[in-house]
Each structure stands twice: as structure tokens, then as C-alpha cells.
PDB file of C-alpha atoms and ligand atoms in Angstrom:
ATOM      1  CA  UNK A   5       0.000   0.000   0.000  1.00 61.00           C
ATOM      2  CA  UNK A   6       1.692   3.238  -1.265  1.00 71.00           C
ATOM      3  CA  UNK A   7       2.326   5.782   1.815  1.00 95.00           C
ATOM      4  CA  UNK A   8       2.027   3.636   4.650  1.00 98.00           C
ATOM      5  CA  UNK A   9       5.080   2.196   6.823  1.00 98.00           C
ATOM      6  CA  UNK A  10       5.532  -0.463   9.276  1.00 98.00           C
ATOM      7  CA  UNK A  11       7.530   0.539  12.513  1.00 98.00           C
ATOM      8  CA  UNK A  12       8.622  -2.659  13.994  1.00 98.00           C
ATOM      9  CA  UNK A  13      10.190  -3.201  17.291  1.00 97.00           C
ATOM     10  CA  UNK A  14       9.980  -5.206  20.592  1.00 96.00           C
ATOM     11  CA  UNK A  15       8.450  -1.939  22.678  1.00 97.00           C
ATOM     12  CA  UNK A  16       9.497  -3.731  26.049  1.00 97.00           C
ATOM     13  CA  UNK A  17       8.163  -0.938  26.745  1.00 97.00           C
ATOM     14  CA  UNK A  18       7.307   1.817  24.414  1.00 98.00           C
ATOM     15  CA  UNK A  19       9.755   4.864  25.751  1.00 98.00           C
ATOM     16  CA  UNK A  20       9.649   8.394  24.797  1.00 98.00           C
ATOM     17  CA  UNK A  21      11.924   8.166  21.991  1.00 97.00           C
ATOM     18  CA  UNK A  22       9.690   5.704  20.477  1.00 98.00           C
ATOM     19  CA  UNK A  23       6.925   7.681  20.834  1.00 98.00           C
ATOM     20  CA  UNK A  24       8.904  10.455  19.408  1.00 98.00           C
ATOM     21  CA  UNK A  25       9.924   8.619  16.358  1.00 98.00           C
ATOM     22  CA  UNK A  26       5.850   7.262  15.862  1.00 98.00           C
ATOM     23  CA  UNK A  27       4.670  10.818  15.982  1.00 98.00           C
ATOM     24  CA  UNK A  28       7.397  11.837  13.115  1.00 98.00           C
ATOM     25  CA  UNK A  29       6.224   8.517  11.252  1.00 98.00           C
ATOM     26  CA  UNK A  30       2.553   9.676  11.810  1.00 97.00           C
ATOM     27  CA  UNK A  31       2.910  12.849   9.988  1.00 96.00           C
ATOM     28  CA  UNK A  32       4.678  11.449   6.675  1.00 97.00           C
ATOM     29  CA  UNK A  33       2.966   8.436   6.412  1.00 98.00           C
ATOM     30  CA  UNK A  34      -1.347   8.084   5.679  1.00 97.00           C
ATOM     31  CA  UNK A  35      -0.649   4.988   7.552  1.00 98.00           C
ATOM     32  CA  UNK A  36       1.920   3.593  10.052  1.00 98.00           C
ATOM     33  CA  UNK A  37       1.668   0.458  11.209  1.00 98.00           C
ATOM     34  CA  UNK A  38       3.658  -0.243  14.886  1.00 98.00           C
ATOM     35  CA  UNK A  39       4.604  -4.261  14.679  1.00 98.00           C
ATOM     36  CA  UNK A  40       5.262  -5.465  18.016  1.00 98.00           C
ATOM     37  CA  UNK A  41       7.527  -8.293  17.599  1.00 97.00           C
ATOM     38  CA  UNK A  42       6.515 -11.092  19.833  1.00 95.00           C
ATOM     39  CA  UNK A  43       8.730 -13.923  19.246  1.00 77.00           C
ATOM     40  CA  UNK A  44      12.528 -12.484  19.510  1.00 60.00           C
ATOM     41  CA  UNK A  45      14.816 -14.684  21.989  1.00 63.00           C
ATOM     42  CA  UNK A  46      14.713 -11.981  24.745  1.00 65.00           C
ATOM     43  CA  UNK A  47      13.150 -12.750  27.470  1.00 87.00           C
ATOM     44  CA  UNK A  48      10.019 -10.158  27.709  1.00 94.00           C
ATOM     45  CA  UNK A  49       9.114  -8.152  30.876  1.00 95.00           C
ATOM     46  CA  UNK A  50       5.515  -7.271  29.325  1.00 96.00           C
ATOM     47  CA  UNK A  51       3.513  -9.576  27.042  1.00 95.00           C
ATOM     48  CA  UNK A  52       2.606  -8.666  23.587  1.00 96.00           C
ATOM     49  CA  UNK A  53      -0.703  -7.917  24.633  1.00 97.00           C
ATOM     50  CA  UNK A  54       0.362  -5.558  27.338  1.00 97.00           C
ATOM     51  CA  UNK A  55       2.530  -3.702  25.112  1.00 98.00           C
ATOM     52  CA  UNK A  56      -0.338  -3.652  22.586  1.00 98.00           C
ATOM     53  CA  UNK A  57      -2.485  -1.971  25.206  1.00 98.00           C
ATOM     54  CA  UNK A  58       0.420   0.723  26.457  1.00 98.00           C
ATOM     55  CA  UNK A  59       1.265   1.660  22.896  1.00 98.00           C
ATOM     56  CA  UNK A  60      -2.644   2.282  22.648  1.00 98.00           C
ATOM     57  CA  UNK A  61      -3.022   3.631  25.824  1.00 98.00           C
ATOM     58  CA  UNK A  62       0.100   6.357  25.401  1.00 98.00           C
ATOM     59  CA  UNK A  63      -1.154   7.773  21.814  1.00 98.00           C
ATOM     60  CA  UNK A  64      -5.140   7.625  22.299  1.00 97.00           C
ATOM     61  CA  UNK A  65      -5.110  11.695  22.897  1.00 97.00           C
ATOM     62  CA  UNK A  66      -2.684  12.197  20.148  1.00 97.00           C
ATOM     63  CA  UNK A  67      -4.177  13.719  17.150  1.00 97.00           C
ATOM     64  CA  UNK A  68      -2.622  11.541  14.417  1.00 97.00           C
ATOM     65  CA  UNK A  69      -3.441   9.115  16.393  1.00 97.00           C
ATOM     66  CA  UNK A  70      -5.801   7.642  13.700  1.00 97.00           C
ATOM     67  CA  UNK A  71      -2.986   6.686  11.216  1.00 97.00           C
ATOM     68  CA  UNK A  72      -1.744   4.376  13.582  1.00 98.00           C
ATOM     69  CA  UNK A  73      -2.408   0.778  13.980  1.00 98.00           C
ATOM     70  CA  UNK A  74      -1.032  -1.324  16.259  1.00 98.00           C
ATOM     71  CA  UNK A  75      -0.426  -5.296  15.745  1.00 98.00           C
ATOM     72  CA  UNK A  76       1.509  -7.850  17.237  1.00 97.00           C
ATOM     73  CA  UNK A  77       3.673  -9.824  14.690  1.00 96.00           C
ATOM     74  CA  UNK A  78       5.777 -13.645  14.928  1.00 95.00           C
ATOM     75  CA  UNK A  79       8.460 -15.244  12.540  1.00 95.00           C
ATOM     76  CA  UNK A  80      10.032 -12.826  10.261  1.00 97.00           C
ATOM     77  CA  UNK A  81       9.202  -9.144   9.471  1.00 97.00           C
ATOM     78  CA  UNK A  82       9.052  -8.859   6.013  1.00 98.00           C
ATOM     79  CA  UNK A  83       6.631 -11.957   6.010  1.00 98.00           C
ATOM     80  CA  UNK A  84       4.646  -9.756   7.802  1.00 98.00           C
ATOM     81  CA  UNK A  85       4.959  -6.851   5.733  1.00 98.00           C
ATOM     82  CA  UNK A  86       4.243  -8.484   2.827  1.00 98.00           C
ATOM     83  CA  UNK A  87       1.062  -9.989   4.064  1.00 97.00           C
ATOM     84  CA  UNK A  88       0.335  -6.057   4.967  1.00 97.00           C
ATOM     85  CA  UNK A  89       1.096  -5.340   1.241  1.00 97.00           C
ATOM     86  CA  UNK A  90       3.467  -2.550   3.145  1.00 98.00           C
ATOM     87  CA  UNK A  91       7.177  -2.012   1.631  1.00 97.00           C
ATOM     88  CA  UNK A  92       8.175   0.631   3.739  1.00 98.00           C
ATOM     89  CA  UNK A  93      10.161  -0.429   7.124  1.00 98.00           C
ATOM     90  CA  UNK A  94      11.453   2.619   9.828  1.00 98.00           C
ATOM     91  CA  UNK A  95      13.452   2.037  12.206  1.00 98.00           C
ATOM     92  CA  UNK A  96      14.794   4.772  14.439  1.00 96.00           C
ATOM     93  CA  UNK A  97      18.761   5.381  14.864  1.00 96.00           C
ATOM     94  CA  UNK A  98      20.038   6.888  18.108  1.00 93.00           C
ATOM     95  CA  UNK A  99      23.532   6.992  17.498  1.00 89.00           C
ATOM     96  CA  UNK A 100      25.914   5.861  15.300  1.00 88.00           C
ATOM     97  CA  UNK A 101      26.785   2.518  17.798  1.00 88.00           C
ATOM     98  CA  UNK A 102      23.036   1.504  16.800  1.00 90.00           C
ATOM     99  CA  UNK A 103      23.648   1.826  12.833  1.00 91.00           C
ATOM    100  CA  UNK A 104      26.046  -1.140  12.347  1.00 94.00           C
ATOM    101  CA  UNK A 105      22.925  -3.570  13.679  1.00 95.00           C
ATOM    102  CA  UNK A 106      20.721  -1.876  12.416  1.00 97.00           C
ATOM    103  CA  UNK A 107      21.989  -1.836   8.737  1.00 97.00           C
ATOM    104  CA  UNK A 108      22.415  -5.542   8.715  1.00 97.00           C
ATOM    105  CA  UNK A 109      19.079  -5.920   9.671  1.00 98.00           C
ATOM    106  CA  UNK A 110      18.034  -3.754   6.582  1.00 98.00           C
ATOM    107  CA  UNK A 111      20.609  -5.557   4.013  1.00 98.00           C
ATOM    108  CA  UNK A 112      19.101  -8.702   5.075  1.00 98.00           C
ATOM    109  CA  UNK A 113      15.666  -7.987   5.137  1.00 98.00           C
ATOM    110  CA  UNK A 114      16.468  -6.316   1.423  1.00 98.00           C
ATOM    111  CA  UNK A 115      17.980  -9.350   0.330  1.00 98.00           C
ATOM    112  CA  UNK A 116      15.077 -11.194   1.909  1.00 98.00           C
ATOM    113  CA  UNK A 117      12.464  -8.859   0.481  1.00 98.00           C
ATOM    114  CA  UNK A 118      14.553  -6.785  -2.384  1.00 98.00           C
ATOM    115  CA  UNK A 119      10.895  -4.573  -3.027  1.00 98.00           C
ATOM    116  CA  UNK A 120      10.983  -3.346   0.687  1.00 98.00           C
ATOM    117  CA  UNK A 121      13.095  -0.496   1.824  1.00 97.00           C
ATOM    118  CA  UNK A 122      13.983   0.626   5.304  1.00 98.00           C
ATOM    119  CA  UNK A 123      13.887   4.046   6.639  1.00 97.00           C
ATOM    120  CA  UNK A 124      15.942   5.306   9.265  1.00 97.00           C
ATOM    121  CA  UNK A 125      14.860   8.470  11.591  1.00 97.00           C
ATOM    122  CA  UNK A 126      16.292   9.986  14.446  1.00 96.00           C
ATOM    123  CA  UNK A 127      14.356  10.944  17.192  1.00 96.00           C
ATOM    124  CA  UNK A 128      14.895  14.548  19.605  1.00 96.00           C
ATOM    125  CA  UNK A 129      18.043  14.694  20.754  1.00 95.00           C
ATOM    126  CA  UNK A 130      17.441  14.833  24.120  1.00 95.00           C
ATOM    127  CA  UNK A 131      16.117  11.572  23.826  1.00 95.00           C
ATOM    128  CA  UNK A 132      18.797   9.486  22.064  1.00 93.00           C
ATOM    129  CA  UNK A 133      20.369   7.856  25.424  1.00 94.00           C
ATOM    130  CA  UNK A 134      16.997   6.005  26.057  1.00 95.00           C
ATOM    131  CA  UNK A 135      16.273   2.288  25.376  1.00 95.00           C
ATOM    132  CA  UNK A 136      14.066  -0.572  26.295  1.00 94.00           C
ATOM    133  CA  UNK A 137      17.057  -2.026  28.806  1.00 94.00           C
ATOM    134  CA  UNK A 138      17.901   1.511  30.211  1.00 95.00           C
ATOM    135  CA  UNK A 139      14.367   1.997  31.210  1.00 97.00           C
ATOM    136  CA  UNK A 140      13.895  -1.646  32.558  1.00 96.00           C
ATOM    137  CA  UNK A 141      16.868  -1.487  34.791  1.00 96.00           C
ATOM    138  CA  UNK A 142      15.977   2.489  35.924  1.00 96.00           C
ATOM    139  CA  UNK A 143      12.124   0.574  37.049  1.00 96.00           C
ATOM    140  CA  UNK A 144      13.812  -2.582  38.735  1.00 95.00           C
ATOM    141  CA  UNK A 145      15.744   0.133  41.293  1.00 94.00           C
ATOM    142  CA  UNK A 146      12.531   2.477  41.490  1.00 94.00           C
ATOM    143  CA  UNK A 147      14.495   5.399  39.672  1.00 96.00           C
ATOM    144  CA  UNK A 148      12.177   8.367  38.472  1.00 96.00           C
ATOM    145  CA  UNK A 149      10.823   7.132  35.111  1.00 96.00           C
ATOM    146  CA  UNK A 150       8.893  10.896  34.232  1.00 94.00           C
ATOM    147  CA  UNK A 151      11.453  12.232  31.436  1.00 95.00           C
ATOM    148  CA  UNK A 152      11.541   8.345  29.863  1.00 98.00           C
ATOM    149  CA  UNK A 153       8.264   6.766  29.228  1.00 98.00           C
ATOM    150  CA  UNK A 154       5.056   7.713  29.143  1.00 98.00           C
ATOM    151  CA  UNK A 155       2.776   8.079  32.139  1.00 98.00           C
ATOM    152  CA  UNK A 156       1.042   5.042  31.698  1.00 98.00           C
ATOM    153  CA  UNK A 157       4.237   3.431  31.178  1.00 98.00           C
ATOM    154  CA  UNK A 158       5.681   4.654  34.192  1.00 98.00           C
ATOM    155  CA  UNK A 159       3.020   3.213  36.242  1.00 97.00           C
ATOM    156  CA  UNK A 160       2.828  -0.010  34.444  1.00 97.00           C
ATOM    157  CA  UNK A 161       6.323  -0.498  35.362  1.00 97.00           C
ATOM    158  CA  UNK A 162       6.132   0.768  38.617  1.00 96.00           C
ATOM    159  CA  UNK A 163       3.171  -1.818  39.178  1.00 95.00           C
ATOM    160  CA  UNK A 164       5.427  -4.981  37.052  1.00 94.00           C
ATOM    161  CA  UNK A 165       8.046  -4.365  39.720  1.00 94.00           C
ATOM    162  CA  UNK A 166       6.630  -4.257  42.792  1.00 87.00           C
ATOM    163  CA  UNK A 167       7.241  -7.612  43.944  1.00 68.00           C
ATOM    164  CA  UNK A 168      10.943  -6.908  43.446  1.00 65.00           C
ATOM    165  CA  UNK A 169      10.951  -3.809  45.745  1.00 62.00           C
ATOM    166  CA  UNK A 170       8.878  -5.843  48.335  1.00 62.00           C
ATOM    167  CA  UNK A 171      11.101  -8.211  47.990  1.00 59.00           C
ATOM    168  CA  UNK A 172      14.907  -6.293  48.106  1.00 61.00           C
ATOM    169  CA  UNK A 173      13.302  -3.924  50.260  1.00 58.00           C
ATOM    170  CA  UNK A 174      10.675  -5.645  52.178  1.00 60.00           C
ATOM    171  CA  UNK A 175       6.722  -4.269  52.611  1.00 59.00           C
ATOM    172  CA  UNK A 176       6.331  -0.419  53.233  1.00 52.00           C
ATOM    173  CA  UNK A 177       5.594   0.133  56.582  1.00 51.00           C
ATOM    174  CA  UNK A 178       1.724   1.310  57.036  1.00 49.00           C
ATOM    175  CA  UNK A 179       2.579   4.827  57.555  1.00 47.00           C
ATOM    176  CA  UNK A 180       5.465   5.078  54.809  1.00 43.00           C
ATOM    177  CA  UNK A 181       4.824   7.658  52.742  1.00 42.00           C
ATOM    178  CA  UNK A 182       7.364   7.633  50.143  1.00 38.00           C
TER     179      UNK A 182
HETATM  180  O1  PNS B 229      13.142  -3.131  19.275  1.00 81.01           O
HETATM  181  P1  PNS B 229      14.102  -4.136  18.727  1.00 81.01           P
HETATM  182  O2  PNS B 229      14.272  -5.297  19.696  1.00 81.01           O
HETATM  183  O3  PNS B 229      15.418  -3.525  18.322  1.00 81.01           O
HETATM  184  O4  PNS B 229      13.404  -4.715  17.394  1.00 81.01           O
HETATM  185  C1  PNS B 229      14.053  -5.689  16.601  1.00 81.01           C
HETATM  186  C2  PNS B 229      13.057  -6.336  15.632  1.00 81.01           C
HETATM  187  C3  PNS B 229      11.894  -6.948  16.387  1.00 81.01           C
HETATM  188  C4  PNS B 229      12.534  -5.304  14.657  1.00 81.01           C
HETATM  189  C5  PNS B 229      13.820  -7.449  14.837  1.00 81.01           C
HETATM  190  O5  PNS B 229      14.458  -8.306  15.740  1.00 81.01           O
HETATM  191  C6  PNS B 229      12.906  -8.260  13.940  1.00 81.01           C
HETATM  192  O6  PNS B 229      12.482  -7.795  12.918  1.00 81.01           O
HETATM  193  N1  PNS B 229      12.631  -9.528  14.352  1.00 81.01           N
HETATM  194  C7  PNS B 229      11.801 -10.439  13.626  1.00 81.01           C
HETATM  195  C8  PNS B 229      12.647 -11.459  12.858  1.00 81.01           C
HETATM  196  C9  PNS B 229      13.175 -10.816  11.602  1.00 81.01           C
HETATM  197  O7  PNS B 229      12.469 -10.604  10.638  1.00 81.01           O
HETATM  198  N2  PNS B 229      14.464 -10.438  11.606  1.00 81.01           N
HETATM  199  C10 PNS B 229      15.027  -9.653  10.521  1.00 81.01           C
HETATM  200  C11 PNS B 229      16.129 -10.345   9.812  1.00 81.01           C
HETATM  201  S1  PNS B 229      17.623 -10.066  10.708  1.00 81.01           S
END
């Protein structure tokens, strides 16, 4: 389908610059579909249903929120695409240390798929330091997670780890505030 993209990623969870990148995708594409891949080796702290729902959640006020579709996908992404009738892959580059994967990944889906093309943005600045692992570790400890992920991120995670605070930490007492 001519001016639509997929945007394809594990979103374990969906961060800021992820967002950041969808809303650029979102106002160049009619269409962009976000592909949550749910059969990578990593070991997933949400389920591809909850990151469904938090991608959903985090862009239902938006207003291109419309052009967006999100799906979960398995088995290999330009199988996917194709089935989509979509030739248009983005991914989103932070710095140049994510550009040697990430260009391998597009060769070989090329090869794989030589009639779709991937697309490389960069997100705000401000936001390039930010990944899936960065954010998971910053939740584990209990670390602020306001300038990272969305809000309903933030208390998703907040809510995924509580049973390792209890548990490093022990309960709260009753009259804990913090
Ligand atoms: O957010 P991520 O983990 O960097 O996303 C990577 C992802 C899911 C886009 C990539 O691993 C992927 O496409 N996996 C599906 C299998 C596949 O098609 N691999 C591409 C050939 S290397």
C-alpha cells in the first residue's frame, strides 16, 4: 500500500523516543503500522498484549493518532509486511553505535524482500540515550521514570516491579509515605 510504513520493534516498553519517532512517522505516512515483535529470543518483561495496550493507551489523545495501527507480529518481518502489502520499514537510529545492527538488519531484510526499503529516523536529541534495557533497569531500582516513558508506562512499570521492591526492600511500613 503506497504511503504507509511499518515501525517494527519489541516496545518492552514503548519509551519516549519511540513515541517520538511514531509521531514523526505519523505525519509522513497516511498509515503507520507499529509491529510489536513477539517472538525475539529476549526474554520479555511485558507480554505482547500488554505492550499492545500501552502503545494504545500512550497515543489515544494524540491527534494523528488515527494513522496508527497497532499489531503484534511472529516469525520474520518482512513476512509480515508483505502480508500487509506494506514495503516501507522505519526504524529509528540513536547513534551511530546503533547503525552497524541496524543496517544488517536492513541488508538482510532487502535481500530477503529486495521490493521493501527501510527508513531510518532519528528521534529529539534529548532523547537518544533512552532504550528498552535503560528503562527496565531504571524501574527494577525504582528510579524516576517521568522524562523516559510515558505516564502510563511509568506506572505499568512501577506496578510490574513491585514484587521486586517488596522483595529487596521488604513491605512499606503502614505509615510510609514515600
Ligand atoms: O526493538 P528491537 O528489539 O530492536 O526490534 C528488533 C526487531 C523486532 C525489529 C527485529 O528483531 C525483527 O524484525 N525480528 C523479527 C525477525 C526478523 O524478521 N528479523 C530480521 C532479519 S535479521
Amino acid at each position: 500500500m503506497k504511503n504507509s510504513a511499518i515501525y517494527p520493534g519489541s516496545f518492552d516498553p514503548l519509551t519516549n523516543g519511540h513515541l517520538d519517532i511514531l509521531q514523526r512517522a505519523a505525519q509522513m505516512f497516511d498509515k503507520v503500522v507499529v509491529t510489536v515483535a513477539v517472538n525475539n529470543k529476549k526474554t520479555a518483561l511485558f507480554t505482547g498484549d500488554e505492550r499492545v495496550k500501552l502503545i494504545r493507551e500512550a497515543i489515544k489523545d494524540k491527534d494523528w493518532s488515527s494513522r496508527v495501527e497497532i499489531e503484534q507480529f511472529t516469525g520474520l518481518l518482512i513476512n509480515f509486511a508483505r502480508k500487509q502489502n506494506i514495503n516501507v520499514l522505519l526504524r529509528g537510529v540513536r547513534q551511530i553505535s546503533d547503525f552497524e545492527y541496524e543496517f544488517r538488519m536492513a541488508l538482510t531484510n532487502r535481500r530477503l524482500a529486495p521490493e521493501i526499503d527501510t527508513v531510518f529516523l532519528m528521534p529529539d536529541e534529548q532523547l537518544t540515550f533512552i532504550s528498552g534495557s535503560i528503562v527496565r533497569e531504571v524501574a527494577a531500582w525504582g528510579g524516576d521514570l517521568t522524562s523516559f516513558v510515558p505516564d502510563n508506562v511509568a506506572v505499568a512499570l512501577r506496578h510490574k516491579f513491585k514484587d521486586h521492591h517488596e522483595n529487596t526492600f521488604g513491605k512499606p511500613a503502614a505509615d510510609d509515605q514515600s
